[in-house]
PDB file of C-alpha atoms in Angstrom:
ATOM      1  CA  UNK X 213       0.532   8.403 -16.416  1.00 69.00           C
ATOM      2  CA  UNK X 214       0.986   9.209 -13.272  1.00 77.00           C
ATOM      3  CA  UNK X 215       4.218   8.788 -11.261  1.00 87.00           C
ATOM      4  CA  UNK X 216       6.104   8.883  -7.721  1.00 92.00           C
ATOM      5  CA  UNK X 217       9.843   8.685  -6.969  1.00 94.00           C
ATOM      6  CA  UNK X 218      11.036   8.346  -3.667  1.00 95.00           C
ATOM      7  CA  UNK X 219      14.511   9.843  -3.672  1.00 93.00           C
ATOM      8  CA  UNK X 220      17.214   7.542  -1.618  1.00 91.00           C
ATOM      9  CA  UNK X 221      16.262   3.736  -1.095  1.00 93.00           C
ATOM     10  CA  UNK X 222      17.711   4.046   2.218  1.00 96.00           C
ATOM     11  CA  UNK X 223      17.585   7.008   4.862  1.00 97.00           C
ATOM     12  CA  UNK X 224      19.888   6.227   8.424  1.00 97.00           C
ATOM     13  CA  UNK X 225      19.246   8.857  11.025  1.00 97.00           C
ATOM     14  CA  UNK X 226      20.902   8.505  14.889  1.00 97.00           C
ATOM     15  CA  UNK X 227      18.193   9.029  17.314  1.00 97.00           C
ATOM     16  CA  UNK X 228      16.658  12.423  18.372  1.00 97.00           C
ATOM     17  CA  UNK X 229      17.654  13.552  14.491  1.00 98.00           C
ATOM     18  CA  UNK X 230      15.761  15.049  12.071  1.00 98.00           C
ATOM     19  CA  UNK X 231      13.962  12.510   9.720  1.00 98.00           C
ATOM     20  CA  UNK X 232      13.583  13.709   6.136  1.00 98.00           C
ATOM     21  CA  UNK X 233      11.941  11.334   3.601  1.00 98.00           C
ATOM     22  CA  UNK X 234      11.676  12.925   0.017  1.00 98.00           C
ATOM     23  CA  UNK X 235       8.742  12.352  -2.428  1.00 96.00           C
ATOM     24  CA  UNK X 236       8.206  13.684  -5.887  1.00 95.00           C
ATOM     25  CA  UNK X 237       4.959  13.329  -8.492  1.00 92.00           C
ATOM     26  CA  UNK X 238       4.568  13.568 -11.214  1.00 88.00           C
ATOM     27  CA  UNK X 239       0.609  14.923 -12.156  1.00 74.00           C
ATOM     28  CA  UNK X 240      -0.516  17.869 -14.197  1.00 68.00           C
ATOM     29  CA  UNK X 241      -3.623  18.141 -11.287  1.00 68.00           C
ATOM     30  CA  UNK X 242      -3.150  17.725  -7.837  1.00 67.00           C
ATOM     31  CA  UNK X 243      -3.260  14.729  -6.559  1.00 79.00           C
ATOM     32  CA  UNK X 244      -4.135  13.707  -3.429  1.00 88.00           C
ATOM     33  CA  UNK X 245      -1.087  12.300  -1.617  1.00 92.00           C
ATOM     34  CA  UNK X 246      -0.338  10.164   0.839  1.00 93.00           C
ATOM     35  CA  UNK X 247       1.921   8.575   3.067  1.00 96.00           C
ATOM     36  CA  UNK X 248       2.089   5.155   4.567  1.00 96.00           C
ATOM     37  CA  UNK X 249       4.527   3.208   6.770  1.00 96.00           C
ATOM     38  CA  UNK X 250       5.374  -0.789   6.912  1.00 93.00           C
ATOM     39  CA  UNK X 251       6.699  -2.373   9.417  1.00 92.00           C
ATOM     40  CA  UNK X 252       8.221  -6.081   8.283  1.00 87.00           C
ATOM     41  CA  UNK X 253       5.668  -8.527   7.046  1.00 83.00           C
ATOM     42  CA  UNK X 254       3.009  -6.004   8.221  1.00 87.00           C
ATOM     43  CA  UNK X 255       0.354  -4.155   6.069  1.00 88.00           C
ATOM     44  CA  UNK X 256       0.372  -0.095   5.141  1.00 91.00           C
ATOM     45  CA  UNK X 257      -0.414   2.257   7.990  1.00 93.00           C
ATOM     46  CA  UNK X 258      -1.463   5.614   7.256  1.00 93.00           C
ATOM     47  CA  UNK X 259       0.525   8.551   8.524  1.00 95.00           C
ATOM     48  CA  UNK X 260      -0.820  11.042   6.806  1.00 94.00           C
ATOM     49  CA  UNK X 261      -2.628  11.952   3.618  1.00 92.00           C
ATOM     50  CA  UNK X 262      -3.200  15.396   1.489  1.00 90.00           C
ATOM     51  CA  UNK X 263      -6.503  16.334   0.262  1.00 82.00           C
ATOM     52  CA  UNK X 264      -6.127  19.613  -1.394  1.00 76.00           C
ATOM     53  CA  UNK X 265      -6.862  21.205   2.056  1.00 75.00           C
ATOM     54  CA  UNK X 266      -3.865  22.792   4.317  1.00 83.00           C
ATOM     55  CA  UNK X 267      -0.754  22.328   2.418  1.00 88.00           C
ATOM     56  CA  UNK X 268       1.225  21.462   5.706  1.00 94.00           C
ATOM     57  CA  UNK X 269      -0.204  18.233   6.965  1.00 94.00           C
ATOM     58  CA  UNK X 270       0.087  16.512  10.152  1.00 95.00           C
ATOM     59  CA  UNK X 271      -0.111  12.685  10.410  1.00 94.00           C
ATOM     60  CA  UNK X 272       0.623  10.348  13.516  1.00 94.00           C
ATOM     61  CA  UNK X 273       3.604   9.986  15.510  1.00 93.00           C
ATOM     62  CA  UNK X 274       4.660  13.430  15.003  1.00 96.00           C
ATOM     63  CA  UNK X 275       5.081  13.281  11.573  1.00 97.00           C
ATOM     64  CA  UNK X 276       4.316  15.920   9.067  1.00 97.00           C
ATOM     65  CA  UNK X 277       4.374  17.086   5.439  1.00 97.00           C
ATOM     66  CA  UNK X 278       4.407  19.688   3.183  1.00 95.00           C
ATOM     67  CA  UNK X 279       2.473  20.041  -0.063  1.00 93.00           C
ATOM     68  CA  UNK X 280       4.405  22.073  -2.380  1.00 92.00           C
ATOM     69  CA  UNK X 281       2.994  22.255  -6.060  1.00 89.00           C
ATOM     70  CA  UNK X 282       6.038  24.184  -7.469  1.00 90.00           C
ATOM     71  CA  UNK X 283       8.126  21.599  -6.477  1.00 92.00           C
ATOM     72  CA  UNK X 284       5.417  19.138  -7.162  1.00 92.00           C
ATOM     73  CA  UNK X 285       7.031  17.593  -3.498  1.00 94.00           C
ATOM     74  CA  UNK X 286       5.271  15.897  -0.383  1.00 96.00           C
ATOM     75  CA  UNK X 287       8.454  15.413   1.439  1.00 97.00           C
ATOM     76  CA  UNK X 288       8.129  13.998   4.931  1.00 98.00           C
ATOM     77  CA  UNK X 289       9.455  15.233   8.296  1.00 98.00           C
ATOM     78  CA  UNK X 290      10.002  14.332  11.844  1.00 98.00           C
ATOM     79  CA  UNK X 291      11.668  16.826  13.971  1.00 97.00           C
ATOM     80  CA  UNK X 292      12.952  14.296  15.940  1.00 97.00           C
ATOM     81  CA  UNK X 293      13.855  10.419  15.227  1.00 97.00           C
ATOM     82  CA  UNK X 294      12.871   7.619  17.626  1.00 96.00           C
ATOM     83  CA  UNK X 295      14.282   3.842  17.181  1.00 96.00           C
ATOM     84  CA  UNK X 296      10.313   2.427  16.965  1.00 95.00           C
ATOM     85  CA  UNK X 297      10.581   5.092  13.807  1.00 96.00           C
ATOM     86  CA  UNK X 298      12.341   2.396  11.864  1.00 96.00           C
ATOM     87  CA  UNK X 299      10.683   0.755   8.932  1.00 96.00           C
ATOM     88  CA  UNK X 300       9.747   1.315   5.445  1.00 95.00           C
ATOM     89  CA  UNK X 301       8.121   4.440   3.969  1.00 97.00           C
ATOM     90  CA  UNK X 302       5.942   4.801   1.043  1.00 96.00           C
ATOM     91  CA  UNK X 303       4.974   7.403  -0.785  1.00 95.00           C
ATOM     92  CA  UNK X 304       1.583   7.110  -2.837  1.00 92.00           C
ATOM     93  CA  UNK X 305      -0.383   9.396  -5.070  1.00 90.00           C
ATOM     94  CA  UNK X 306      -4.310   8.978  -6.150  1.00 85.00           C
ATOM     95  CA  UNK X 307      -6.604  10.950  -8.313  1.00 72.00           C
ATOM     96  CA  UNK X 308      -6.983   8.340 -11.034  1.00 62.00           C
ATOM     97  CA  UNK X 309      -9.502   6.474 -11.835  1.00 59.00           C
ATOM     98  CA  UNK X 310     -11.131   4.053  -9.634  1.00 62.00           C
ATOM     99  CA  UNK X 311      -8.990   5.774  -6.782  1.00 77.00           C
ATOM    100  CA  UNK X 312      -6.147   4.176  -7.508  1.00 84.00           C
ATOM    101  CA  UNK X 313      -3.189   4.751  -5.952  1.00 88.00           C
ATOM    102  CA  UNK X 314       0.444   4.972  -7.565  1.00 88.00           C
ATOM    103  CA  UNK X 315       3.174   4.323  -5.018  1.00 91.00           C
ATOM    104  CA  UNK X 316       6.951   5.260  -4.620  1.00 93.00           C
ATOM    105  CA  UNK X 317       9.536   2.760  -4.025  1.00 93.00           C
ATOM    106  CA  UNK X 318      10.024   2.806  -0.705  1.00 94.00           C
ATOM    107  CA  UNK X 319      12.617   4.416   1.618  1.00 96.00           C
ATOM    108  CA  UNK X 320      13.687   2.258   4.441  1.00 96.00           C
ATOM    109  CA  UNK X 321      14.440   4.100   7.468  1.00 97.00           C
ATOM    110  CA  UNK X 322      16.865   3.291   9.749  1.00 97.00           C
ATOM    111  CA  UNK X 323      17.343   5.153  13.227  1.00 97.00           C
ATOM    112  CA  UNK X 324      20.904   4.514  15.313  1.00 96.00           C
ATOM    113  CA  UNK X 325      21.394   4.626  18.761  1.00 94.00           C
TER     114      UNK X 325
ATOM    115  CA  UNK S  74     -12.107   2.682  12.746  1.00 64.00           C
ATOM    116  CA  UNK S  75     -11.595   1.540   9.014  1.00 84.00           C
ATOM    117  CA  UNK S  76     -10.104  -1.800  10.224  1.00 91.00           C
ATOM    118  CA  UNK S  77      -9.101  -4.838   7.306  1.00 94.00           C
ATOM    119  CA  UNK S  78      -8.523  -8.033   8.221  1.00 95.00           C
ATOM    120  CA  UNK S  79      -6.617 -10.858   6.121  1.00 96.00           C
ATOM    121  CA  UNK S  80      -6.942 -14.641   6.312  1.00 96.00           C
ATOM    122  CA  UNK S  81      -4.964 -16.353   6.389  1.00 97.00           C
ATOM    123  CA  UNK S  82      -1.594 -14.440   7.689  1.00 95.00           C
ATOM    124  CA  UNK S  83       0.729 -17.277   6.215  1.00 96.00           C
ATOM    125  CA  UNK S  84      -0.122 -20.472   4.128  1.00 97.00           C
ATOM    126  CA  UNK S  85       2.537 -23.107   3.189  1.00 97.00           C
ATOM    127  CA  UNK S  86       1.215 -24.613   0.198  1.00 96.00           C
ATOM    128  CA  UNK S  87       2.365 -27.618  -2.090  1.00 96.00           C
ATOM    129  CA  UNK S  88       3.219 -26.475  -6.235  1.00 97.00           C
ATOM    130  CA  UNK S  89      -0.183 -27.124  -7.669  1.00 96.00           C
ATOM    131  CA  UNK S  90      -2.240 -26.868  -5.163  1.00 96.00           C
ATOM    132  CA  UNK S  91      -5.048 -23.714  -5.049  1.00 97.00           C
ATOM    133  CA  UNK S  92      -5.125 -20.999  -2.246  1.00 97.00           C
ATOM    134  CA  UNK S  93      -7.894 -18.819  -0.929  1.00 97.00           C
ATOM    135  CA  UNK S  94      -7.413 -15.592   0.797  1.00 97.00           C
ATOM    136  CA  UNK S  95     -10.027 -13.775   2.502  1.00 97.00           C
ATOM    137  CA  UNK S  96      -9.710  -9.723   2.882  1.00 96.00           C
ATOM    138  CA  UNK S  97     -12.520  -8.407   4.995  1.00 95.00           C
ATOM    139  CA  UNK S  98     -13.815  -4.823   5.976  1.00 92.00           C
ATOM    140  CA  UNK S  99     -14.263  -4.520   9.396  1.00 93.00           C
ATOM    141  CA  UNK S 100     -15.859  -1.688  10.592  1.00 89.00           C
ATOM    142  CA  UNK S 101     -17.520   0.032   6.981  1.00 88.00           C
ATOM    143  CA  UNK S 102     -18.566  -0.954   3.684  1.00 89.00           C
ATOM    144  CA  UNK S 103     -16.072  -1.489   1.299  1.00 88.00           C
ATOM    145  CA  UNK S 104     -17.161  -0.319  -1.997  1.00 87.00           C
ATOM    146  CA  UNK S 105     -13.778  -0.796  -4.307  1.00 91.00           C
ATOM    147  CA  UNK S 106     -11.016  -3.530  -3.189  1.00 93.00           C
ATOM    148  CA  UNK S 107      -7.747  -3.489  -4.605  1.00 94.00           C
ATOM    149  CA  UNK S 108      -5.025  -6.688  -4.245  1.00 96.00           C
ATOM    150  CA  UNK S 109      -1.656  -5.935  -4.522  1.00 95.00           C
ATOM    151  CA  UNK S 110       1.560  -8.232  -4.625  1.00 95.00           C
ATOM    152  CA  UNK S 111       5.117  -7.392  -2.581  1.00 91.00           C
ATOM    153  CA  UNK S 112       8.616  -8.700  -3.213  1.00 87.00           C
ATOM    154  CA  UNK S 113      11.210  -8.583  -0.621  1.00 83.00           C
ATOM    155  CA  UNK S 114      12.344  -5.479  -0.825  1.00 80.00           C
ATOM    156  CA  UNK S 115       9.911  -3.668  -3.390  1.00 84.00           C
ATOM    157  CA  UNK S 116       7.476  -1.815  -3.842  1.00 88.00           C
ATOM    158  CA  UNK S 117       3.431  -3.182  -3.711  1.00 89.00           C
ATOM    159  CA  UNK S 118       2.654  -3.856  -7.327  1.00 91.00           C
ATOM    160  CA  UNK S 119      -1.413  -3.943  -8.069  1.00 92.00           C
ATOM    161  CA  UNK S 120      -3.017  -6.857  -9.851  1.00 95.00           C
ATOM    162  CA  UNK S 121      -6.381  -5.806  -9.756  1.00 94.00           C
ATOM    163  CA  UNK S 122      -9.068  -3.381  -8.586  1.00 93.00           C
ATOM    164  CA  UNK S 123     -12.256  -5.370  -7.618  1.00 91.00           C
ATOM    165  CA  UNK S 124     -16.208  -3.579  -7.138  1.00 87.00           C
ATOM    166  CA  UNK S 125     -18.886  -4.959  -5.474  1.00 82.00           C
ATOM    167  CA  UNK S 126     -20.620  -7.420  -7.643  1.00 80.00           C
ATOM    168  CA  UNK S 127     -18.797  -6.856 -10.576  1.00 83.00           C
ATOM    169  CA  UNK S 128     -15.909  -8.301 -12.512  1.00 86.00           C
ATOM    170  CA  UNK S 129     -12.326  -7.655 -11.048  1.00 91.00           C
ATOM    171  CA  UNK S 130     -10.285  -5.339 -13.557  1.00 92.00           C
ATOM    172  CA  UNK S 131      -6.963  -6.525 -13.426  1.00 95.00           C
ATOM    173  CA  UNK S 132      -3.346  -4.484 -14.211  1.00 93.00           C
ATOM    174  CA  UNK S 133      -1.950  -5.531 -17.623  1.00 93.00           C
ATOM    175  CA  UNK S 134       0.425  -8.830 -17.114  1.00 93.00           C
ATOM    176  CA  UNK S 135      -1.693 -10.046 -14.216  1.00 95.00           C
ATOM    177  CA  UNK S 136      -3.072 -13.562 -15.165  1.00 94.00           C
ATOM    178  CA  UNK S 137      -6.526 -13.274 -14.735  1.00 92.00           C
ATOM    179  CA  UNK S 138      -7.232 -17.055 -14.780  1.00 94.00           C
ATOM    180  CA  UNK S 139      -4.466 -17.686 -12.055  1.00 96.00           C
ATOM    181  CA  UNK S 140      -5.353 -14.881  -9.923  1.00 96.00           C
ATOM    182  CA  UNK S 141      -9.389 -15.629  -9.344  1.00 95.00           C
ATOM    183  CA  UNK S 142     -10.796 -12.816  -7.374  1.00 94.00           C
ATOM    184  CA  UNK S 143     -14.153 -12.247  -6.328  1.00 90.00           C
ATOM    185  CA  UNK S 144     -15.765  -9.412  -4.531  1.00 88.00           C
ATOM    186  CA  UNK S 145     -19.028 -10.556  -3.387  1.00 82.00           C
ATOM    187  CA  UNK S 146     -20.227  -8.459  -0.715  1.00 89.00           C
ATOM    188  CA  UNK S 147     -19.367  -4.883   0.357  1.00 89.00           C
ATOM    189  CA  UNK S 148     -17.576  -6.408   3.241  1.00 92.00           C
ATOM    190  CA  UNK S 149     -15.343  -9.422   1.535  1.00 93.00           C
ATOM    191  CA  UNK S 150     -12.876 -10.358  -1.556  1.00 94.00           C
ATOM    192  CA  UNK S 151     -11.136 -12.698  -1.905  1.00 95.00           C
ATOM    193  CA  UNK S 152      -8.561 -13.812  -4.196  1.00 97.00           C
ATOM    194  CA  UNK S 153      -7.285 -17.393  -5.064  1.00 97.00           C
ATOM    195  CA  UNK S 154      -3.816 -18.226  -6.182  1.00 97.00           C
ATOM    196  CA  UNK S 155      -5.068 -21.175  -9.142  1.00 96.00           C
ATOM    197  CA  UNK S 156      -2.143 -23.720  -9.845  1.00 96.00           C
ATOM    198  CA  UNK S 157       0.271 -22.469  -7.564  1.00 96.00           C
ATOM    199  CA  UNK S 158       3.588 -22.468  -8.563  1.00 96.00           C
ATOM    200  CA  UNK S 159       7.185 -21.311  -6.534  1.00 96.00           C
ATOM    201  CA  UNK S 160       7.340 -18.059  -8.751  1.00 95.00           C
ATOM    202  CA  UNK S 161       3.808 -17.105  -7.307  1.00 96.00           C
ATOM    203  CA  UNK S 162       5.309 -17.060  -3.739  1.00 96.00           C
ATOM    204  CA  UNK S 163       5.247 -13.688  -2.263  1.00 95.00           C
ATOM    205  CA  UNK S 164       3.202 -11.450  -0.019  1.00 94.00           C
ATOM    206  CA  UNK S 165      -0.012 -10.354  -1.267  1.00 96.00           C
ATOM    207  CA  UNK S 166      -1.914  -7.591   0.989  1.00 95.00           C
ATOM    208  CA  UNK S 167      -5.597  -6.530   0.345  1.00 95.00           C
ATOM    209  CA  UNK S 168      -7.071  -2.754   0.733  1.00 94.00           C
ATOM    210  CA  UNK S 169     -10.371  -1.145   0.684  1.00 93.00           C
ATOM    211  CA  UNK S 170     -11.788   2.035   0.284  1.00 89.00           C
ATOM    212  CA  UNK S 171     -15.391   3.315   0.353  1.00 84.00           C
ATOM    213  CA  UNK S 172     -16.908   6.168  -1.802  1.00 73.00           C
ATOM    214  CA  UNK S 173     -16.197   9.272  -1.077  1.00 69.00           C
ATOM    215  CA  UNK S 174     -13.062   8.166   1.026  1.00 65.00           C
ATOM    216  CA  UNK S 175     -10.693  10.679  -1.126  1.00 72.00           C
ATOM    217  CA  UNK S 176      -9.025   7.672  -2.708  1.00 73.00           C
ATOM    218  CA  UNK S 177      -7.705   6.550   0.912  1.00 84.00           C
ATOM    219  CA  UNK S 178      -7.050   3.300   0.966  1.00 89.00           C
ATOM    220  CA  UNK S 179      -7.389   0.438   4.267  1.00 92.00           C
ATOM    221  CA  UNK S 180      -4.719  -1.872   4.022  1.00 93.00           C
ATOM    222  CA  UNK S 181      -5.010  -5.705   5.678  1.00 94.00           C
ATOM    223  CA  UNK S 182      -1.907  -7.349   7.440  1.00 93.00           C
ATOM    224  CA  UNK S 183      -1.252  -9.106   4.635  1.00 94.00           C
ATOM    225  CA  UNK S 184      -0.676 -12.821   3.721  1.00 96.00           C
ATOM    226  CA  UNK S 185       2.443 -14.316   3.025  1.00 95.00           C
ATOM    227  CA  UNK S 186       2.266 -17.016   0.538  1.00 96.00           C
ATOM    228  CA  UNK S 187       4.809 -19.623   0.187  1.00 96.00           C
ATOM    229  CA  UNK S 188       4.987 -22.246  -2.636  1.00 96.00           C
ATOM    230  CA  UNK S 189       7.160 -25.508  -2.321  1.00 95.00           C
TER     231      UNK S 189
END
């Protein structure tokens, strides 16, 4: 079965830092990966999403991420932190059937002044 | 684009009572719908994967009989909490995806359900 771990439950960054949000699957094939952000008591918003395209993927708000099938990682940057940058981050891996998806845990982000 | 509403956003309901909630596609045709269920502070758990016209498969340890769900249109499922009880408090959000979407899901607001 396929699986995701999101390494650290909690990330705090001071503002104008880099943001780096790590994600790990587990999948003998590619999967394609994804990764969403929730604000509180707000649905998933895609950032970004890898489709077995470019391995370095650029998503909204000037985030990015890197595909890297050695690692079997789709860690997430931001060069730069901004306070509206705070929330929580999941990271979610589909491929199965009936595109499912498999999600991390979360990693709540928190940006200080 | 790919916009999908939730109704309602919040219902209080009393233990025993039944609760519908809608999960619409906006803007495209939603062939596969998938509910999921949130608890403060964890991760979305799915209950069940839901087709157009056909019977909702649901996760293992989902009730199906509690957790009604019916996808009758390309645009609409909905999902009814049967017998509500405290424990089935939570926040339940709805997503959709259409073929060839590269298992990308849309995901609604989300409702927050509260039981007394």
């Amino acid at each position: 079965a396929q699986s995701v771990t999101q390494l650290g439950s909690h990330v705090s960054v001071s503002e104008g830092a880099l943001v780096l949000l790590r994600c790990n699957y587990s999948s003998s094939v590619p999967p394609y990966l994804f990764w969403y952000v929730q604000y509180p008591n707000q649905g998933l918003q895609l950032l970004l999403k890898y489709t077995s395209a470019a391995t370095l993927v650029k998503g909204i708000n000037g985030f990015e991420a890197e595909f890297k099938k050695s690692e079997t990682s789709f860690h997430l940057t931001k060069p730069s932190a901004h306070m509206s940058d705070a929330a929580e981050y999941f990271c979610a891996a589909g491929g199965t059937s009936y595109g499912k998806l498999t999600f991390g845990q979360g990693t709540i982000l928190t940006v200080h002044p | 684009g790919a916009v999908v509403s939730q109704h309602p956003s919040r219902v209080i309901c009393k233990s025993g009572t039944s609760v519908k909630i809608e999960c619409r596609s906006l803007d495209f045709q939603a062939t596969t719908m998938f509910w999921y269920r949130q608890f403060p502070k964890q991760s979305l758990m799915l209950m069940a994967t839901s087709n157009e016209g056909s019977k909702a498969t649901y996760e293992q340890g989902v009730e199906k009989d509690k957790f009604l769900i019916n996808h009758a249109s390309l645009t609409l499922s909905t999902l009814t909490v049967t017998s509500a009880h405290p424990e089935d408090s939570s926040f339940y959000i709805c997503s959709a995806s259409s073929a060839g979407a590269d298992n990308e899901q849309f995901f609604g607001p989300g409702t927050r359900l509260t039981v007394l």
